[in-house]
Every structure is written in structure tokens, then in C-alpha cells.
Amino acid sequence: MSAAATRRTAWRGFFLALPPVAFIALFAGMPIVLAFLFTLGYGGGLNEITALIGQDVYLADGPPGTVEPYRVVFASGRFREDLIVTILVTIVSTLIVITVALAIALFLRLRGGRIANLLTILTIVPMFIPVVISAYALRTFYSDIGFLPTLFAQVGATGPAFAYSVPGLVIGSVWTNLPFAVLMISSGVAAVPDSVIDAARDSGAGLLRTTGSVILPMAMVPIVIATTFTAIGIIGSFTIPYFLGRNSQTMLGVDIASYFIAFNRPQQAIVMAFVVFALASLIAATYVWANFRQAKEADQV
């Protein structure tokens, strides 16, 4: 192919990719940039109305802006507590989700049968239930006048009430994020060739050795992807913490909405949003690494 034909092909590809990229840049990229500038105190232009109607807005005198909004947010005891709760719920819920999903995937791959298939189907059911309905049902079930306390009350005992608590947030997060993790990890474990597993067993490897030395390494990329998607989904969640969390010591998704709508403090709300974005970006870096490794392995094959 000549140099001119190569250039024409390159330009054709560029113009084909330009519309979606321009759409994303206009309707997603520009608002993100404007919001970030607003957190640095730039209240002019498209941020002018928000700066006028918002309370406790800190404006910059000029470049390079001001970090006062960040200082105020991080100095807040409520924010620090909610940040700790957000990170704690994300870590604990993600560990539980991945552990349960991995156990189900291994059970389905190594044993199979009706029980494994039934267990897989049951874990996928929450995927077809809207999150708002699931959250309301969990709050009703685990409230102090819900099913469990009522059942325990029949025998004169006090049952656990997990609604409006951190354990309730973990239960709700596990319920809503388990189906995707089960599907993702099950597909990765199922892709491990039978010949490799049989070779490990023929070499004398037991169940634990086969799982740890053969299956998990070969299914590591789907496991990492499921972990990152689960963690990002939990750290930015709103519905579950809104229905099952407390008014204080809740997750940052609820805090952001409260500061923006109820407290009329949009600058502080956007600062919190960028904190969540930064945490999610750290998690997303693992996802990028997993994709890069998967692509590299595919090229080697």
C-alpha cells in the first residue's frame, strides 16, 4: 500500500471515530473540567449561576486557584467518618462478593450437578430485580420491625436489625453486586481447559493445589476485572446506602446528594465527588492492567 493510500485510510479512520469522541468530550468531558475548575474556585462563565446561588462558595482571586474548598471538606469530621465508612464497606463487600463468587464458580467447574446449577441461578436472580426495589425490600426485611426481629419475637428473643447500619450496607452491596461477579468469574474458571486440570491431577496435585496453581492463575484476569467492577460500583453507590444507611456515618454517594440538594453547598459536593473519582481511578488502574495483560497474553498465543 502506498503512502498516500495509508494516509487516506488513517484519515478515514480518524473521521469515523471523531463523532463518538466529540460527543463524549462535549457532554461528559467539558462538564467534568468545569466541575474541577469550580472546586478550585473558578466561579465565572458556565459556573457563575452555581457560584451565585450556592452557599459557602470559595472563589479564587486568580491562577492557580484555591484549595480552600478541599481544606474545608477534609477538615469536616462528618466527611472523614463517611470516607472511612465508604472505604470500609467497599473493601469488606468486595471481598465477600469475590469470595462467594469464586467459591460458586469452582464448585460449578469442579463438581457441577444440579445443586451447583441451582446455586448459580439463585445468585443471578438479583440481577433482574431493580436496585431500588431490592433496597426497599432489604430495609423492610432487616428493620427493627421487619421479618427477622418479628420471627425472633415469637419465641421471646431479640432478633438482629441490620437496617440503618454498616452491616446493612454490606449486605445490600453484596446482594446487588454478586450476580455480575458470579457470571464473570464463572466464565473465566470455565475457560480453563480440562486437559490442564487433568494433567495437574495426574501429577498428584490435590484439589487445593490444582485450584491454587492451575485454575486461579489462568482465571486471574476475569477475577481482577470482576473485583474492580464490583469495587467501583460499591464505592459510588447511592440507592443502597440511601435506603439502608444512617443519616450520619453513611457512604459518600448519599453525602454528595445531601450537600448538593439539601445543604445547597455544591462546591463541597463536587469536591467529594472528585474524591470518589480519585478512589475509583485507583481501582480502575487495576482493571487497565488486567486488560493490558490479557491483550499481551493473546498476542503471545
CSV table of C-alpha atoms in Angstrom, one decimal:
chain,number,residue,atom,x,y,z
A,1,MET,CA,0.0,0.0,0.0
A,2,SER,CA,1.3,3.4,-1.0
A,3,ALA,CA,2.0,6.2,1.5
A,4,ALA,CA,-0.9,8.2,0.1
A,5,ALA,CA,-3.3,5.3,0.5
A,6,THR,CA,-2.1,4.8,4.0
A,7,ARG,CA,-2.7,8.4,4.9
A,8,ARG,CA,-6.2,8.3,3.4
A,9,THR,CA,-7.0,5.2,5.4
A,10,ALA,CA,-5.7,6.8,8.6
A,11,TRP,CA,-7.8,10.0,8.0
A,12,ARG,CA,-10.9,7.9,7.2
A,13,GLY,CA,-10.5,6.0,10.5
A,14,PHE,CA,-10.0,9.3,12.3
A,15,PHE,CA,-13.2,10.8,10.9
A,16,LEU,CA,-15.1,7.7,11.7
A,17,ALA,CA,-14.0,7.7,15.3
A,18,LEU,CA,-14.4,11.5,15.7
A,19,PRO,CA,-18.3,11.7,16.3
A,20,PRO,CA,-18.4,9.5,19.4
A,21,VAL,CA,-15.2,11.0,20.8
A,22,ALA,CA,-16.5,14.5,20.2
A,23,PHE,CA,-19.9,13.6,21.8
A,24,ILE,CA,-18.2,12.2,24.9
A,25,ALA,CA,-15.9,15.2,25.1
A,26,LEU,CA,-18.8,17.7,24.8
A,27,PHE,CA,-21.3,16.1,27.1
A,28,ALA,CA,-19.0,14.4,29.6
A,29,GLY,CA,-15.5,15.8,29.3
A,30,MET,CA,-16.5,19.5,29.4
A,31,PRO,CA,-18.8,19.2,32.5
A,32,ILE,CA,-16.0,17.3,34.3
A,33,VAL,CA,-13.5,20.1,33.5
A,34,LEU,CA,-15.9,22.8,34.6
A,35,ALA,CA,-16.7,21.0,37.8
A,36,PHE,CA,-13.0,20.6,38.6
A,37,LEU,CA,-12.4,24.3,37.9
A,38,PHE,CA,-15.3,25.1,40.2
A,39,THR,CA,-13.6,23.1,43.0
A,40,LEU,CA,-10.5,25.3,42.5
A,41,GLY,CA,-12.6,28.5,43.0
A,42,TYR,CA,-13.3,29.5,39.4
A,43,GLY,CA,-16.9,30.7,39.5
A,44,GLY,CA,-17.1,32.6,36.2
A,45,GLY,CA,-18.5,31.5,32.9
A,46,LEU,CA,-20.8,28.5,33.0
A,47,ASN,CA,-20.1,28.2,36.7
A,48,GLU,CA,-21.4,31.6,37.5
A,49,ILE,CA,-25.0,30.7,38.4
A,50,THR,CA,-23.9,27.9,40.6
A,51,ALA,CA,-21.4,30.2,42.4
A,52,LEU,CA,-24.2,32.8,42.9
A,53,ILE,CA,-26.8,30.5,44.4
A,54,GLY,CA,-24.6,28.1,46.3
A,55,GLN,CA,-23.7,28.6,50.0
A,56,ASP,CA,-20.1,28.7,51.3
A,57,VAL,CA,-18.6,29.0,47.9
A,58,TYR,CA,-14.9,29.9,47.9
A,59,LEU,CA,-13.7,31.8,44.9
A,60,ALA,CA,-10.2,32.2,43.6
A,61,ASP,CA,-8.6,35.6,43.0
A,62,GLY,CA,-6.7,34.2,40.0
A,63,PRO,CA,-4.4,31.4,38.9
A,64,PRO,CA,-3.7,28.8,40.1
A,65,GLY,CA,-7.0,28.8,42.0
A,66,THR,CA,-7.6,28.0,45.6
A,67,VAL,CA,-7.6,24.7,47.6
A,68,GLU,CA,-9.8,26.2,50.3
A,69,PRO,CA,-12.8,24.0,49.3
A,70,TYR,CA,-10.7,20.9,49.7
A,71,ARG,CA,-9.3,22.0,53.0
A,72,VAL,CA,-12.8,22.7,54.3
A,73,VAL,CA,-14.1,19.3,53.2
A,74,PHE,CA,-11.2,17.3,54.6
A,75,ALA,CA,-11.4,19.3,57.9
A,76,SER,CA,-15.0,18.2,58.3
A,77,GLY,CA,-15.4,15.3,60.9
A,78,ARG,CA,-18.5,14.1,59.1
A,79,PHE,CA,-16.7,13.8,55.8
A,80,ARG,CA,-13.8,11.9,57.3
A,81,GLU,CA,-16.2,9.5,59.1
A,82,ASP,CA,-18.2,8.9,55.9
A,83,LEU,CA,-15.0,8.4,53.9
A,84,ILE,CA,-13.9,5.7,56.3
A,85,VAL,CA,-17.3,4.1,56.1
A,86,THR,CA,-17.2,4.2,52.3
A,87,ILE,CA,-13.8,2.6,52.1
A,88,LEU,CA,-14.6,0.0,54.7
A,89,VAL,CA,-17.9,-1.0,53.1
A,90,THR,CA,-16.2,-1.2,49.7
A,91,ILE,CA,-13.4,-3.4,50.9
A,92,VAL,CA,-15.5,-5.8,53.0
A,93,SER,CA,-18.3,-6.1,50.5
A,94,THR,CA,-15.9,-6.6,47.6
A,95,LEU,CA,-14.0,-9.4,49.5
A,96,ILE,CA,-17.3,-11.1,50.3
A,97,VAL,CA,-18.6,-10.8,46.8
A,98,ILE,CA,-15.4,-12.2,45.2
A,99,THR,CA,-15.0,-15.0,47.7
A,100,VAL,CA,-18.6,-16.2,47.3
A,101,ALA,CA,-18.5,-15.8,43.5
A,102,LEU,CA,-15.2,-17.7,43.3
A,103,ALA,CA,-16.5,-20.5,45.6
A,104,ILE,CA,-19.6,-20.9,43.4
A,105,ALA,CA,-17.5,-20.8,40.2
A,106,LEU,CA,-15.1,-23.5,41.5
A,107,PHE,CA,-18.0,-25.7,42.7
A,108,LEU,CA,-19.7,-25.4,39.4
A,109,ARG,CA,-16.5,-26.1,37.5
A,110,LEU,CA,-15.1,-29.0,39.6
A,111,ARG,CA,-18.2,-30.7,40.8
A,112,GLY,CA,-21.1,-29.5,38.7
A,113,GLY,CA,-24.5,-31.1,39.1
A,114,ARG,CA,-28.0,-29.8,39.9
A,115,ILE,CA,-27.0,-28.2,43.2
A,116,ALA,CA,-24.3,-26.1,41.6
A,117,ASN,CA,-26.6,-25.1,38.8
A,118,LEU,CA,-29.3,-24.2,41.2
A,119,LEU,CA,-26.9,-22.2,43.4
A,120,THR,CA,-25.7,-20.3,40.3
A,121,ILE,CA,-29.2,-19.5,39.2
A,122,LEU,CA,-30.1,-18.2,42.7
A,123,THR,CA,-27.1,-15.9,42.8
A,124,ILE,CA,-28.1,-14.4,39.4
A,125,VAL,CA,-31.7,-13.6,40.5
A,126,PRO,CA,-30.8,-10.1,42.0
A,127,MET,CA,-29.7,-9.0,38.5
A,128,PHE,CA,-33.3,-9.0,37.3
A,129,ILE,CA,-34.6,-7.0,40.3
A,130,PRO,CA,-34.3,-3.2,40.2
A,131,VAL,CA,-31.9,-1.9,42.8
A,132,VAL,CA,-34.5,0.4,44.3
A,133,ILE,CA,-36.9,-2.5,44.9
A,134,SER,CA,-34.1,-4.6,46.3
A,135,ALA,CA,-33.0,-1.9,48.7
A,136,TYR,CA,-36.6,-1.2,49.9
A,137,ALA,CA,-37.1,-5.0,50.4
A,138,LEU,CA,-33.9,-5.3,52.4
A,139,ARG,CA,-34.7,-2.4,54.6
A,140,THR,CA,-38.2,-3.9,55.3
A,141,PHE,CA,-36.7,-7.3,56.0
A,142,TYR,CA,-33.9,-6.1,58.2
A,143,SER,CA,-35.6,-3.2,60.0
A,144,ASP,CA,-36.3,-3.3,63.8
A,145,ILE,CA,-39.9,-4.3,63.0
A,146,GLY,CA,-39.0,-6.5,60.0
A,147,PHE,CA,-39.1,-10.2,59.4
A,148,LEU,CA,-36.1,-11.3,61.5
A,149,PRO,CA,-37.0,-9.3,64.6
A,150,THR,CA,-40.6,-10.4,64.3
A,151,LEU,CA,-39.6,-14.0,63.9
A,152,PHE,CA,-37.3,-13.9,67.0
A,153,ALA,CA,-40.0,-12.1,69.0
A,154,GLN,CA,-42.3,-15.1,68.6
A,155,VAL,CA,-40.0,-17.0,70.9
A,156,GLY,CA,-39.3,-14.1,73.2
A,157,ALA,CA,-35.9,-13.3,71.7
A,158,THR,CA,-34.5,-10.1,70.1
A,159,GLY,CA,-33.6,-10.6,66.5
A,160,PRO,CA,-30.9,-8.7,64.6
A,161,ALA,CA,-31.9,-5.5,62.8
A,162,PHE,CA,-29.3,-4.7,60.2
A,163,ALA,CA,-31.1,-1.8,58.5
A,164,TYR,CA,-29.6,1.7,59.1
A,165,SER,CA,-26.2,0.3,60.0
A,166,VAL,CA,-22.9,-0.5,58.3
A,167,PRO,CA,-23.6,-4.3,58.3
A,168,GLY,CA,-26.8,-3.4,56.4
A,169,LEU,CA,-24.8,-1.5,53.8
A,170,VAL,CA,-22.5,-4.6,53.4
A,171,ILE,CA,-25.5,-6.9,53.0
A,172,GLY,CA,-27.1,-4.7,50.4
A,173,SER,CA,-23.9,-4.2,48.5
A,174,VAL,CA,-23.2,-7.9,48.3
A,175,TRP,CA,-26.8,-8.6,47.2
A,176,THR,CA,-26.7,-6.2,44.3
A,177,ASN,CA,-23.1,-6.9,43.1
A,178,LEU,CA,-22.9,-10.7,43.4
A,179,PRO,CA,-24.6,-11.6,40.1
A,180,PHE,CA,-22.1,-9.9,37.9
A,181,ALA,CA,-19.2,-11.3,39.8
A,182,VAL,CA,-20.6,-14.8,39.6
A,183,LEU,CA,-21.1,-14.6,35.8
A,184,MET,CA,-17.7,-13.0,35.2
A,185,ILE,CA,-15.7,-15.4,37.4
A,186,SER,CA,-17.6,-18.5,36.4
A,187,SER,CA,-16.9,-17.8,32.7
A,188,GLY,CA,-13.2,-17.3,33.5
A,189,VAL,CA,-13.0,-20.5,35.5
A,190,ALA,CA,-15.0,-22.5,32.9
A,191,ALA,CA,-12.5,-21.4,30.2
A,192,VAL,CA,-9.7,-23.3,31.9
A,193,PRO,CA,-9.1,-26.4,29.7
A,194,ASP,CA,-10.0,-29.8,31.0
A,195,SER,CA,-6.6,-31.1,29.8
A,196,VAL,CA,-4.7,-28.8,32.1
A,197,ILE,CA,-6.8,-29.7,35.1
A,198,ASP,CA,-6.5,-33.4,34.3
A,199,ALA,CA,-2.7,-33.1,33.9
A,200,ALA,CA,-2.4,-31.5,37.3
A,201,ARG,CA,-4.5,-34.3,38.9
A,202,ASP,CA,-2.4,-36.9,37.1
A,203,SER,CA,0.7,-35.3,38.5
A,204,GLY,CA,-0.6,-35.9,42.0
A,205,ALA,CA,-2.0,-32.4,42.7
A,206,GLY,CA,-4.9,-32.3,45.1
A,207,LEU,CA,-7.9,-30.1,45.0
A,208,LEU,CA,-6.3,-27.2,46.7
A,209,ARG,CA,-3.1,-27.4,44.7
A,210,THR,CA,-5.0,-27.7,41.4
A,211,THR,CA,-7.1,-24.7,42.4
A,212,GLY,CA,-4.2,-22.5,43.6
A,213,SER,CA,-1.6,-23.4,41.0
A,214,VAL,CA,-3.7,-24.0,37.9
A,215,ILE,CA,-7.3,-22.6,37.9
A,216,LEU,CA,-6.8,-19.4,39.8
A,217,PRO,CA,-3.7,-18.2,37.8
A,218,MET,CA,-5.4,-19.0,34.4
A,219,ALA,CA,-8.6,-17.2,35.5
A,220,MET,CA,-6.9,-14.3,37.2
A,221,VAL,CA,-7.8,-11.7,34.6
A,222,PRO,CA,-11.6,-12.3,34.9
A,223,ILE,CA,-11.2,-12.3,38.6
A,224,VAL,CA,-9.4,-8.9,38.6
A,225,ILE,CA,-12.0,-7.5,36.2
A,226,ALA,CA,-14.9,-8.7,38.5
A,227,THR,CA,-13.1,-7.3,41.5
A,228,THR,CA,-12.5,-3.8,40.0
A,229,PHE,CA,-16.1,-3.5,38.6
A,230,THR,CA,-17.5,-4.6,42.0
A,231,ALA,CA,-15.4,-2.2,44.0
A,232,ILE,CA,-16.1,0.8,41.6
A,233,GLY,CA,-19.8,0.0,41.7
A,234,ILE,CA,-19.9,-0.1,45.5
A,235,ILE,CA,-17.8,3.0,46.2
A,236,GLY,CA,-20.0,5.1,44.0
A,237,SER,CA,-23.4,3.6,45.0
A,238,PHE,CA,-26.3,5.7,46.2
A,239,THR,CA,-29.5,3.7,46.3
A,240,ILE,CA,-28.3,1.0,48.8
A,241,PRO,CA,-26.7,3.5,51.3
A,242,TYR,CA,-29.7,5.8,50.9
A,243,PHE,CA,-32.2,3.1,51.9
A,244,LEU,CA,-30.0,1.1,54.3
A,245,GLY,CA,-27.6,3.6,55.8
A,246,ARG,CA,-27.8,6.0,58.6
A,247,ASN,CA,-28.2,9.8,58.4
A,248,SER,CA,-24.7,10.1,59.7
A,249,GLN,CA,-21.7,7.7,59.1
A,250,THR,CA,-23.0,6.8,55.7
A,251,MET,CA,-21.4,6.5,52.3
A,252,LEU,CA,-20.2,9.4,50.2
A,253,GLY,CA,-22.8,8.9,47.5
A,254,VAL,CA,-25.5,10.0,49.9
A,255,ASP,CA,-23.3,12.8,51.3
A,256,ILE,CA,-22.8,14.2,47.8
A,257,ALA,CA,-26.6,14.3,47.2
A,258,SER,CA,-27.2,15.9,50.6
A,259,TYR,CA,-24.6,18.6,50.3
A,260,PHE,CA,-25.8,19.4,46.7
A,261,ILE,CA,-29.6,19.3,47.3
A,262,ALA,CA,-30.4,19.7,51.0
A,263,PHE,CA,-27.5,21.9,52.2
A,264,ASN,CA,-27.0,23.9,48.9
A,265,ARG,CA,-23.3,23.6,49.1
A,266,PRO,CA,-22.4,22.5,45.5
A,267,GLN,CA,-18.7,23.2,45.7
A,268,GLN,CA,-18.2,20.9,48.7
A,269,ALA,CA,-20.4,18.3,47.0
A,270,ILE,CA,-18.2,18.4,43.8
A,271,VAL,CA,-15.1,18.1,45.9
A,272,MET,CA,-16.5,14.9,47.5
A,273,ALA,CA,-17.4,13.7,44.0
A,274,PHE,CA,-13.8,14.1,42.9
A,275,VAL,CA,-12.6,12.3,46.0
A,276,VAL,CA,-14.8,9.3,44.9
A,277,PHE,CA,-13.5,9.7,41.4
A,278,ALA,CA,-9.9,9.6,42.6
A,279,LEU,CA,-10.5,6.4,44.6
A,280,ALA,CA,-12.3,4.8,41.7
A,281,SER,CA,-9.4,5.8,39.4
A,282,LEU,CA,-7.0,3.9,41.6
A,283,ILE,CA,-9.3,0.8,41.4
A,284,ALA,CA,-9.6,1.3,37.6
A,285,ALA,CA,-5.9,1.2,37.2
A,286,THR,CA,-6.0,-2.4,38.2
A,287,TYR,CA,-8.7,-3.0,35.5
A,288,VAL,CA,-6.5,-1.4,32.9
A,289,TRP,CA,-3.5,-3.5,34.0
A,290,ALA,CA,-5.7,-6.7,33.7
A,291,ASN,CA,-6.8,-5.7,30.2
A,292,PHE,CA,-3.2,-5.0,29.2
A,293,ARG,CA,-2.1,-8.3,30.5
A,294,GLN,CA,-4.9,-10.1,28.7
A,295,ALA,CA,-4.1,-8.5,25.4
A,296,LYS,CA,-0.4,-9.3,25.9
A,297,GLU,CA,-1.2,-12.9,26.5
A,298,ALA,CA,-3.4,-13.0,23.5
A,299,ASP,CA,-0.6,-11.7,21.3
A,300,GLN,CA,1.8,-14.3,22.6
A,301,VAL,CA,-0.6,-17.0,21.7
